[in-house]
Short mmCIF file of C-alpha atoms and ligand atoms in Angstrom, two decimals:
data_model
loop_
_atom_site.label_atom_id
_atom_site.label_comp_id
_atom_site.label_asym_id
_atom_site.label_seq_id
_atom_site.Cartn_x
_atom_site.Cartn_y
_atom_site.Cartn_z
CA MET A 1 -13.62 -11.77 16.81
CA ASP A 2 -11.62 -11.36 19.56
CA LEU A 3 -8.45 -9.51 20.58
CA TYR A 4 -6.32 -11.76 22.04
CA GLU A 5 -7.11 -14.50 19.40
CA ILE A 6 -6.64 -13.13 16.35
CA ARG A 7 -3.11 -11.69 18.15
CA LYS A 8 -2.28 -15.91 18.40
CA GLN A 9 -2.45 -16.27 14.85
CA PHE A 10 0.26 -14.62 14.25
CA PRO A 11 2.66 -16.46 16.34
CA VAL A 12 5.95 -14.31 15.27
CA LEU A 13 4.24 -11.27 17.96
CA LYS A 14 5.56 -13.71 20.83
CA GLN A 15 9.12 -13.35 19.66
CA GLU A 16 11.42 -11.42 22.28
CA VAL A 17 13.80 -9.34 21.35
CA TYR A 18 16.84 -8.08 23.13
CA GLY A 19 15.38 -10.52 26.11
CA LYS A 20 11.70 -8.22 26.07
CA GLN A 21 8.27 -9.44 24.53
CA VAL A 22 8.62 -7.17 20.56
CA VAL A 23 5.61 -4.69 20.62
CA TYR A 24 6.14 -4.39 16.89
CA LEU A 25 4.54 -0.59 15.58
CA ASP A 26 6.19 -0.81 12.23
CA SER A 27 3.08 -2.87 9.87
CA ALA A 28 2.94 0.21 7.57
CA ALA A 29 6.65 -0.99 6.72
CA SER A 30 4.74 -4.61 6.56
CA SER A 31 2.36 -6.60 8.69
CA GLN A 32 2.42 -9.75 9.90
CA LYS A 33 1.14 -12.49 8.68
CA ASN A 34 -0.94 -15.17 9.87
CA ILE A 35 -0.88 -18.58 10.62
CA ASP A 36 -3.94 -19.58 7.27
CA VAL A 37 -1.40 -16.95 4.90
CA LEU A 38 1.53 -19.30 5.86
CA LEU A 39 -0.40 -22.64 5.84
CA ALA A 40 -2.82 -21.38 2.16
CA GLU A 41 1.29 -20.83 0.66
CA ARG A 42 2.43 -24.75 2.43
CA HIS A 43 -1.00 -26.09 0.80
CA VAL A 44 -0.51 -25.25 -3.03
CA THR A 45 3.27 -25.97 -2.04
CA LEU A 46 3.34 -29.46 -0.53
CA ASP A 47 0.44 -30.80 -2.24
CA PHE A 48 -0.19 -30.20 -5.49
CA TYR A 49 2.31 -27.36 -6.95
CA GLY A 50 2.13 -27.24 -10.66
CA ASN A 51 3.14 -23.71 -13.21
CA ILE A 52 -0.50 -21.99 -13.80
CA HIS A 53 -2.40 -21.59 -17.09
CA ARG A 54 0.41 -24.60 -18.79
CA GLY A 55 -2.85 -27.00 -18.52
CA ALA A 56 -0.63 -30.18 -19.29
CA HIS A 57 -1.76 -31.62 -16.27
CA TYR A 58 -3.19 -32.36 -13.22
CA MET A 59 -1.26 -30.97 -10.46
CA ALA A 60 -0.56 -27.27 -13.10
CA ASP A 61 -4.55 -27.49 -13.41
CA LYS A 62 -5.45 -27.59 -9.31
CA THR A 63 -2.84 -24.85 -8.54
CA THR A 64 -4.11 -22.98 -11.39
CA GLU A 65 -7.93 -22.99 -9.93
CA VAL A 66 -6.59 -22.10 -6.75
CA PHE A 67 -4.62 -18.62 -8.62
CA GLU A 68 -7.19 -17.05 -10.76
CA GLY A 69 -9.73 -18.01 -7.84
CA VAL A 70 -7.62 -15.57 -5.78
CA ARG A 71 -8.54 -13.44 -8.51
CA ASP A 72 -11.62 -13.46 -7.41
CA LYS A 73 -11.35 -12.49 -4.64
CA ILE A 74 -9.95 -9.56 -5.08
CA ARG A 75 -12.34 -8.57 -7.61
CA ASP A 76 -14.70 -9.03 -4.65
CA PHE A 77 -12.39 -7.23 -2.31
CA ILE A 78 -12.54 -4.08 -3.67
CA GLN A 79 -15.47 -4.55 -5.48
CA ALA A 80 -13.92 -4.05 -9.75
CA GLY A 81 -16.02 -4.61 -12.47
CA SER A 82 -14.17 -7.56 -13.76
CA ARG A 83 -11.42 -10.03 -13.59
CA GLU A 84 -9.90 -8.97 -16.30
CA GLU A 85 -9.44 -6.26 -14.80
CA ILE A 86 -6.89 -7.41 -11.60
CA ILE A 87 -3.55 -7.66 -12.56
CA PHE A 88 -0.95 -9.59 -10.21
CA THR A 89 2.53 -7.89 -10.07
CA LYS A 90 5.55 -8.16 -7.40
CA GLY A 91 3.57 -5.00 -5.57
CA THR A 92 1.94 -1.26 -4.95
CA THR A 93 5.77 -0.47 -6.99
CA GLU A 94 5.38 -2.72 -9.62
CA SER A 95 1.55 -1.96 -10.65
CA ILE A 96 2.47 2.06 -10.43
CA ASN A 97 5.56 1.55 -12.64
CA LEU A 98 3.43 -0.73 -15.23
CA VAL A 99 0.97 2.45 -15.48
CA ALA A 100 3.68 4.42 -15.29
CA PHE A 101 5.48 2.68 -18.50
CA SER A 102 2.37 1.56 -20.30
CA PHE A 103 -0.17 4.28 -19.64
CA GLY A 104 3.38 7.33 -20.56
CA GLU A 105 3.29 4.14 -24.08
CA ALA A 106 -0.46 5.10 -24.74
CA PHE A 107 -1.27 8.52 -23.96
CA ILE A 108 2.04 10.74 -23.28
CA GLY A 109 3.51 13.00 -25.59
CA PRO A 110 5.92 16.04 -25.32
CA GLY A 111 4.23 18.67 -23.13
CA ASP A 112 2.32 16.66 -20.94
CA GLU A 113 1.50 16.91 -17.44
CA ILE A 114 1.66 14.35 -14.32
CA ILE A 115 0.30 16.18 -11.64
CA VAL A 116 1.93 13.34 -8.18
CA SER A 117 0.77 15.40 -5.02
CA GLU A 118 3.78 15.93 -2.53
CA MET A 119 3.05 13.67 0.09
CA GLU A 120 3.57 10.42 -1.35
CA HIS A 121 5.90 7.57 -1.77
CA HIS A 122 9.05 7.43 -3.82
CA SER A 123 7.23 4.96 -5.78
CA ASN A 124 4.58 7.11 -6.81
CA ILE A 125 7.25 10.33 -7.34
CA VAL A 126 9.83 8.32 -9.28
CA PRO A 127 8.19 5.76 -11.66
CA TRP A 128 6.39 9.39 -13.31
CA GLN A 129 9.71 11.21 -13.47
CA MET A 130 11.14 8.38 -15.79
CA MET A 131 8.05 8.16 -17.62
CA ALA A 132 8.04 12.25 -17.69
CA GLN A 133 11.90 11.71 -19.33
CA ARG A 134 10.82 9.80 -21.68
CA ARG A 135 7.73 11.31 -22.93
CA GLY A 136 9.42 15.02 -23.09
CA ALA A 137 6.21 15.55 -20.24
CA ARG A 138 6.16 17.17 -17.47
CA VAL A 139 5.37 16.25 -13.39
CA VAL A 140 3.92 19.03 -11.76
CA PRO A 141 4.08 18.87 -7.84
CA TRP A 142 0.01 19.06 -5.90
CA PRO A 143 1.74 20.78 -2.29
CA PHE A 144 -0.27 19.46 0.83
CA THR A 145 -1.66 21.90 3.78
CA ASP A 146 0.24 22.24 7.35
CA SER A 147 -2.02 19.93 8.91
CA GLY A 148 -0.99 16.98 6.23
CA GLU A 149 -3.78 17.15 3.84
CA LEU A 150 -4.54 17.60 0.17
CA ASP A 151 -6.74 20.91 -0.30
CA PRO A 152 -9.22 19.95 -4.33
CA ALA A 153 -9.46 23.54 -4.37
CA THR A 154 -5.19 23.60 -5.14
CA LEU A 155 -5.33 20.70 -7.53
CA ARG A 156 -8.21 22.62 -9.04
CA SER A 157 -5.76 25.30 -10.30
CA LEU A 158 -3.30 23.29 -11.43
CA ILE A 159 -5.22 21.33 -13.78
CA THR A 160 -4.88 22.41 -16.91
CA PRO A 161 -5.47 21.18 -20.99
CA ARG A 162 -2.02 19.83 -20.95
CA THR A 163 -2.69 17.21 -18.15
CA LYS A 164 -3.03 13.75 -17.93
CA MET A 165 -2.54 11.96 -15.18
CA VAL A 166 -3.38 12.83 -11.38
CA ALA A 167 -1.15 10.84 -9.45
CA PHE A 168 -2.24 10.71 -5.27
CA CYS A 169 -2.20 7.83 -2.63
CA HIS A 170 -5.16 7.55 -0.35
CA VAL A 171 -4.11 7.13 2.62
CA SER A 172 -0.59 8.73 3.04
CA ASN A 173 2.10 6.59 5.04
CA VAL A 174 4.42 9.54 6.85
CA LEU A 175 1.16 11.96 7.59
CA GLY A 176 -1.76 8.90 8.30
CA THR A 177 -4.08 11.85 5.90
CA VAL A 178 -7.47 9.44 4.69
CA ASN A 179 -7.32 11.56 1.51
CA PRO A 180 -11.12 12.24 0.13
CA VAL A 181 -10.44 9.56 -2.88
CA ARG A 182 -13.91 10.34 -4.12
CA GLU A 183 -14.06 14.59 -4.18
CA ILE A 184 -10.80 14.14 -6.41
CA THR A 185 -11.62 11.85 -8.73
CA ALA A 186 -14.88 13.29 -9.51
CA LEU A 187 -13.23 16.80 -10.22
CA THR A 188 -10.35 15.48 -12.27
CA HIS A 189 -12.85 13.03 -13.75
CA ASP A 190 -14.65 16.39 -14.77
CA ARG A 191 -11.65 17.72 -16.76
CA GLY A 192 -10.78 14.44 -19.10
CA VAL A 193 -7.96 13.97 -16.88
CA LYS A 194 -7.53 9.92 -14.92
CA VAL A 195 -6.38 9.44 -12.23
CA LEU A 196 -4.24 6.50 -9.74
CA ILE A 197 -4.10 5.93 -6.84
CA ASP A 198 -1.50 4.27 -4.96
CA GLY A 199 -3.83 2.76 -2.33
CA ALA A 200 -0.93 0.48 -0.48
CA GLN A 201 -1.17 2.39 3.34
CA ALA A 202 -5.58 2.04 2.19
CA ILE A 203 -6.18 -1.48 1.70
CA GLN A 204 -5.36 -3.12 5.37
CA HIS A 205 -7.25 -0.60 7.18
CA LEU A 206 -10.62 1.02 4.53
CA PRO A 207 -13.39 -0.87 3.18
CA PHE A 208 -14.34 0.67 -0.55
CA SER A 209 -15.48 -0.64 -3.88
CA VAL A 210 -12.80 0.84 -6.94
CA GLN A 211 -16.08 1.91 -8.77
CA GLU A 212 -17.80 3.54 -5.96
CA ILE A 213 -14.84 6.08 -5.52
CA ASP A 214 -14.45 6.02 -9.59
CA ALA A 215 -10.43 4.34 -9.53
CA ASP A 216 -8.98 4.56 -13.36
CA PHE A 217 -6.23 2.96 -11.42
CA TYR A 218 -5.24 1.64 -7.95
CA ALA A 219 -2.02 0.06 -6.59
CA PHE A 220 -1.94 -2.16 -3.60
CA SER A 221 1.19 -4.79 -1.76
CA SER A 222 0.08 -7.96 -0.87
CA HIS A 223 2.58 -8.07 1.79
CA LYS A 224 0.99 -4.34 4.07
CA MET A 225 -2.60 -6.38 4.29
CA TYR A 226 -1.00 -9.26 6.25
CA GLY A 227 -0.22 -11.38 2.85
CA PRO A 228 3.33 -12.25 1.99
CA ASN A 229 5.77 -10.36 0.25
CA GLY A 230 6.66 -10.98 -3.40
CA VAL A 231 2.98 -9.78 -4.59
CA GLY A 232 1.07 -6.92 -5.76
CA ILE A 233 -2.33 -5.70 -7.09
CA LEU A 234 -2.91 -3.28 -10.54
CA TYR A 235 -6.91 -2.85 -10.67
CA GLY A 236 -7.73 -0.25 -14.36
CA LYS A 237 -10.17 0.33 -16.27
CA ARG A 238 -10.70 -2.46 -18.98
CA GLU A 239 -11.24 -0.11 -21.40
CA LEU A 240 -8.08 1.66 -20.31
CA LEU A 241 -5.62 -1.21 -19.69
CA GLU A 242 -6.96 -3.11 -23.04
CA ALA A 243 -5.76 0.76 -24.76
CA MET A 244 -2.59 -0.14 -22.59
CA PRO A 245 0.65 -1.55 -24.51
CA PRO A 246 2.21 -4.69 -22.51
CA TYR A 247 4.62 -3.14 -19.53
CA GLN A 248 6.66 -6.58 -19.77
CA GLY A 249 7.58 -9.69 -22.53
CA GLY A 250 7.44 -13.20 -21.87
CA GLY A 251 5.58 -16.42 -21.34
CA GLU A 252 1.91 -16.07 -20.76
CA MET A 253 1.05 -12.32 -22.49
CA ILE A 254 1.53 -13.27 -25.66
CA SER A 255 -1.52 -15.20 -28.07
CA GLU A 256 0.97 -15.63 -31.13
CA VAL A 257 5.25 -15.37 -31.44
CA ARG A 258 6.73 -14.69 -34.58
CA PHE A 259 9.40 -13.72 -35.83
CA SER A 260 7.55 -11.19 -38.43
CA GLY A 261 5.68 -9.92 -35.72
CA THR A 262 4.30 -11.26 -32.46
CA THR A 263 0.16 -10.41 -31.09
CA PHE A 264 -0.44 -10.27 -27.43
CA ASN A 265 -2.72 -12.21 -25.32
CA GLU A 266 -6.33 -10.96 -23.38
CA LEU A 267 -6.34 -8.58 -20.39
CA PRO A 268 -5.44 -9.74 -17.54
CA PHE A 269 -3.04 -11.99 -19.09
CA LYS A 270 -1.21 -9.05 -21.41
CA PHE A 271 0.53 -7.44 -17.90
CA GLU A 272 1.18 -10.67 -16.74
CA ALA A 273 4.50 -11.94 -18.51
CA GLY A 274 6.34 -14.80 -17.00
CA THR A 275 6.03 -17.18 -13.98
CA PRO A 276 4.79 -15.12 -11.03
CA HIS A 277 4.51 -15.55 -7.13
CA ILE A 278 2.09 -18.68 -7.10
CA THR A 279 2.37 -19.72 -3.44
CA GLY A 280 2.44 -15.77 -2.02
CA VAL A 281 -0.97 -15.35 -4.37
CA ALA A 282 -2.46 -18.61 -2.74
CA GLY A 283 -1.31 -16.87 0.53
CA LEU A 284 -3.21 -13.77 -0.28
CA GLY A 285 -5.77 -15.39 -1.06
CA ALA A 286 -5.47 -15.97 3.39
CA ALA A 287 -5.31 -13.01 4.03
CA VAL A 288 -8.38 -11.63 2.23
CA ASP A 289 -10.14 -14.15 3.75
CA PHE A 290 -8.62 -13.56 7.28
CA LEU A 291 -9.41 -9.58 6.63
CA LYS A 292 -12.99 -9.98 5.40
CA LYS A 293 -13.39 -12.60 9.21
CA VAL A 294 -12.15 -9.53 11.45
CA GLY A 295 -14.44 -7.07 9.32
CA PHE A 296 -13.75 -3.12 8.79
CA ASP A 297 -15.74 -2.64 11.19
CA GLN A 298 -13.87 -3.81 14.08
CA ILE A 299 -10.67 -3.21 12.14
CA ARG A 300 -11.41 0.68 11.72
CA ALA A 301 -12.50 0.82 15.63
CA HIS A 302 -9.51 -1.19 16.84
CA GLU A 303 -6.96 0.88 14.96
CA GLN A 304 -9.16 4.29 15.45
CA MET A 305 -8.70 2.83 19.40
CA LEU A 306 -5.14 2.57 18.64
CA ILE A 307 -4.42 5.91 17.00
CA GLU A 308 -6.54 8.40 20.38
CA LYS A 309 -4.40 6.12 22.58
CA THR A 310 -0.87 6.35 21.01
CA THR A 311 -2.06 10.12 20.22
CA ALA A 312 -2.72 10.91 23.75
CA CYS A 313 0.08 9.43 25.43
CA LEU A 314 2.04 11.52 22.59
CA ARG A 315 0.47 14.71 24.48
CA GLN A 316 1.71 14.55 27.41
CA ILE A 317 5.18 14.53 26.78
CA PRO A 318 6.52 17.97 26.48
CA GLY A 319 8.03 18.66 23.30
CA ILE A 320 6.77 15.84 20.41
CA ILE A 321 6.05 17.29 17.52
CA PHE A 322 3.32 16.20 15.32
CA TYR A 323 3.18 15.51 11.78
CA GLY A 324 -0.07 15.20 10.00
CA GLN A 325 -2.70 16.64 11.76
CA ALA A 326 -5.96 15.58 9.18
CA PRO A 327 -9.17 15.01 10.96
CA VAL A 328 -9.59 12.08 9.40
CA LYS A 329 -6.27 9.84 9.80
CA SER A 330 -5.41 5.96 9.55
CA GLY A 331 -2.53 3.90 10.06
CA VAL A 332 0.25 5.71 11.70
CA ILE A 333 1.58 8.55 13.58
CA SER A 334 5.05 10.38 12.74
CA PHE A 335 5.97 12.87 14.91
CA ASN A 336 9.56 14.29 16.01
CA ILE A 337 11.07 14.83 20.17
CA GLU A 338 12.87 18.11 20.25
CA GLY A 339 16.29 17.95 20.79
CA ILE A 340 16.66 14.58 19.75
CA HIS A 341 17.25 12.60 16.47
CA PRO A 342 14.75 10.36 15.57
CA TYR A 343 17.12 8.00 14.20
CA ASP A 344 18.59 8.35 17.71
CA ALA A 345 15.24 7.44 19.64
CA GLY A 346 14.39 4.80 17.17
CA THR A 347 18.08 2.60 18.30
CA LEU A 348 17.13 2.90 22.12
CA LEU A 349 13.24 1.81 21.78
CA ASP A 350 14.45 -0.39 19.72
CA LYS A 351 16.83 -1.87 22.50
CA MET A 352 13.65 -2.11 24.91
CA GLY A 353 11.75 -4.41 22.45
CA ILE A 354 9.97 -1.57 20.60
CA ALA A 355 9.89 -1.82 17.00
CA VAL A 356 9.02 1.74 14.83
CA ARG A 357 10.46 3.57 11.95
CA THR A 358 12.55 6.42 11.88
CA GLY A 359 14.04 8.19 8.67
CA HIS A 360 12.33 9.71 5.56
CA HIS A 361 9.81 6.71 5.29
CA CYS A 362 10.82 6.85 1.23
CA ALA A 363 9.01 10.05 1.50
CA ASP A 364 12.04 13.13 0.96
CA PRO A 365 9.01 15.61 -0.21
CA VAL A 366 7.36 15.14 2.62
CA MET A 367 10.54 15.31 4.78
CA ALA A 368 11.70 18.83 2.57
CA ARG A 369 8.52 20.15 3.17
CA PHE A 370 9.05 20.39 7.02
CA GLY A 371 12.74 21.01 6.41
CA ILE A 372 12.91 17.91 8.80
CA PRO A 373 15.71 14.77 8.06
CA GLY A 374 12.66 12.25 9.36
CA THR A 375 10.41 11.20 11.60
CA ILE A 376 9.77 8.34 14.08
CA ARG A 377 7.06 6.71 12.65
CA VAL A 378 4.48 4.46 14.75
CA SER A 379 2.36 2.38 12.81
CA PHE A 380 -0.77 -0.25 13.37
CA GLY A 381 -1.95 -3.00 12.71
CA ILE A 382 -4.76 -5.20 14.34
CA TYR A 383 -2.79 -7.49 16.19
CA ASN A 384 -1.64 -4.56 18.18
CA THR A 385 -3.25 -4.14 21.89
CA PRO A 386 -3.80 -1.03 24.20
CA GLU A 387 -0.88 -3.09 26.48
CA GLU A 388 1.36 -2.12 23.65
CA ILE A 389 1.10 0.98 23.60
CA ASP A 390 1.62 1.51 27.80
CA ARG A 391 4.80 -0.30 27.28
CA PHE A 392 5.98 2.02 23.86
CA ALA A 393 4.87 5.56 25.95
CA GLU A 394 6.91 4.26 28.87
CA ALA A 395 10.36 3.23 26.84
CA LEU A 396 9.99 6.62 24.93
CA ASN A 397 9.90 8.37 28.37
CA LYS A 398 12.84 6.46 28.88
CA VAL A 399 14.71 7.36 25.97
CA ILE A 400 13.82 11.01 26.61
CA SER A 401 15.04 10.93 29.48
CA ILE A 402 18.50 9.28 28.75
CA LEU A 403 18.81 11.33 25.38
CA ARG A 404 17.90 14.79 26.98
CA PRO A 405 19.74 16.16 29.84
N1 LIG B 1 3.31 3.22 -1.67
C1 LIG B 1 3.27 3.64 -0.34
C2 LIG B 1 2.14 4.79 0.40
C3 LIG B 1 3.61 2.67 0.40
O1 LIG B 1 3.52 3.11 2.22
C4 LIG B 1 4.71 1.72 0.46
C5 LIG B 1 5.74 0.59 1.15
N2 LIG B 1 6.16 1.73 2.11
C6 LIG B 1 4.65 1.81 -1.00
C7 LIG B 1 3.99 2.50 -2.10
C8 LIG B 1 6.14 0.75 -2.04
O2 LIG B 1 4.95 -0.24 -1.55
P1 LIG B 1 5.91 -1.80 -2.11
O3 LIG B 1 7.39 -1.36 -1.31
O4 LIG B 1 5.32 -3.33 -1.48
O5 LIG B 1 5.64 -1.67 -3.86
#
């Protein structure tokens, strides 16, 4: 597909901000949504909407068909072994909280350890800390290298007979590092330990199979993969999900409810209490179709070009400090400018119509590791163009000339 044709499917990118056409370089926070995603949500809403799985009538059945069809699409997209291993949640955050709670209840006891990489988003740190406190366990940090990489040898030295789980990201939302997931899961499984992979920044950029990388749990969000917000996925291996207690109680997750005791539904419904974001899931189905239509070869090639071009532009500017210099990167570039606070730079860029992210990016331990308050983060989607990178570089040079005496 032609890039400019793809871009046309994202009408919001025609927006003017402060009188200038917006350059949206914040897709790691949330990507824009294409027209087909909105049409899929609209189709369900306007043409036949009913509540799912309550099977009483035509409209409910038709909505259920769409909803369960998307579960099949996701299974195929990440190459899971079965549809029962795909749980709908409201986002990566909820997916990780679900595992931390339910896996913790089933498998973690006093004195146990959970290893968490230091490059994690807060949503892959705090749920483990909360669970550890409840279960009398301990969270052990796995430091990253100066170049922003996770060294499997360091992990090997951290695993003890008390380790029950290793939690880490596929791609870092600050450093852009693509972690060697297969190598990490292999060494972890060799020691009888399970892994949770946070795929929030990988799912929209890289093709992979959860079976091939041998993830025990894999979490991601629809709104970072061109789909609607309020929908997330948890993939979990069937035997683990079956051994774990439900996370929330309510409708749909039960088999039979009596005041003398309740029995729970089968997978995946056991983990899907209450009415989910039905129309959002329909939109996610269209987002998956879009990603498949564009194809990961084109996505990878285009985004690598954007990363290389942006890095080359930044290298020409004196005083740029990069964070994350791994040989394999995806999606984001984080940097600071000597003598300039990232927030000041971000505010001025915004006034020039350039949308970047500044701050700690919900990854305080990464900031602490580098001893900085935050970074400027540029992140890409399939719709960004090389011309936009030129506009960003020009604006950044202007910002520097204003802020640096
Ligand atoms: N993990 C990573 C790596 C992320 O980038 C994000 C979103 N910034 C999250 C988790 C949380 O995702 P959500 O807010 O969609 O739950």
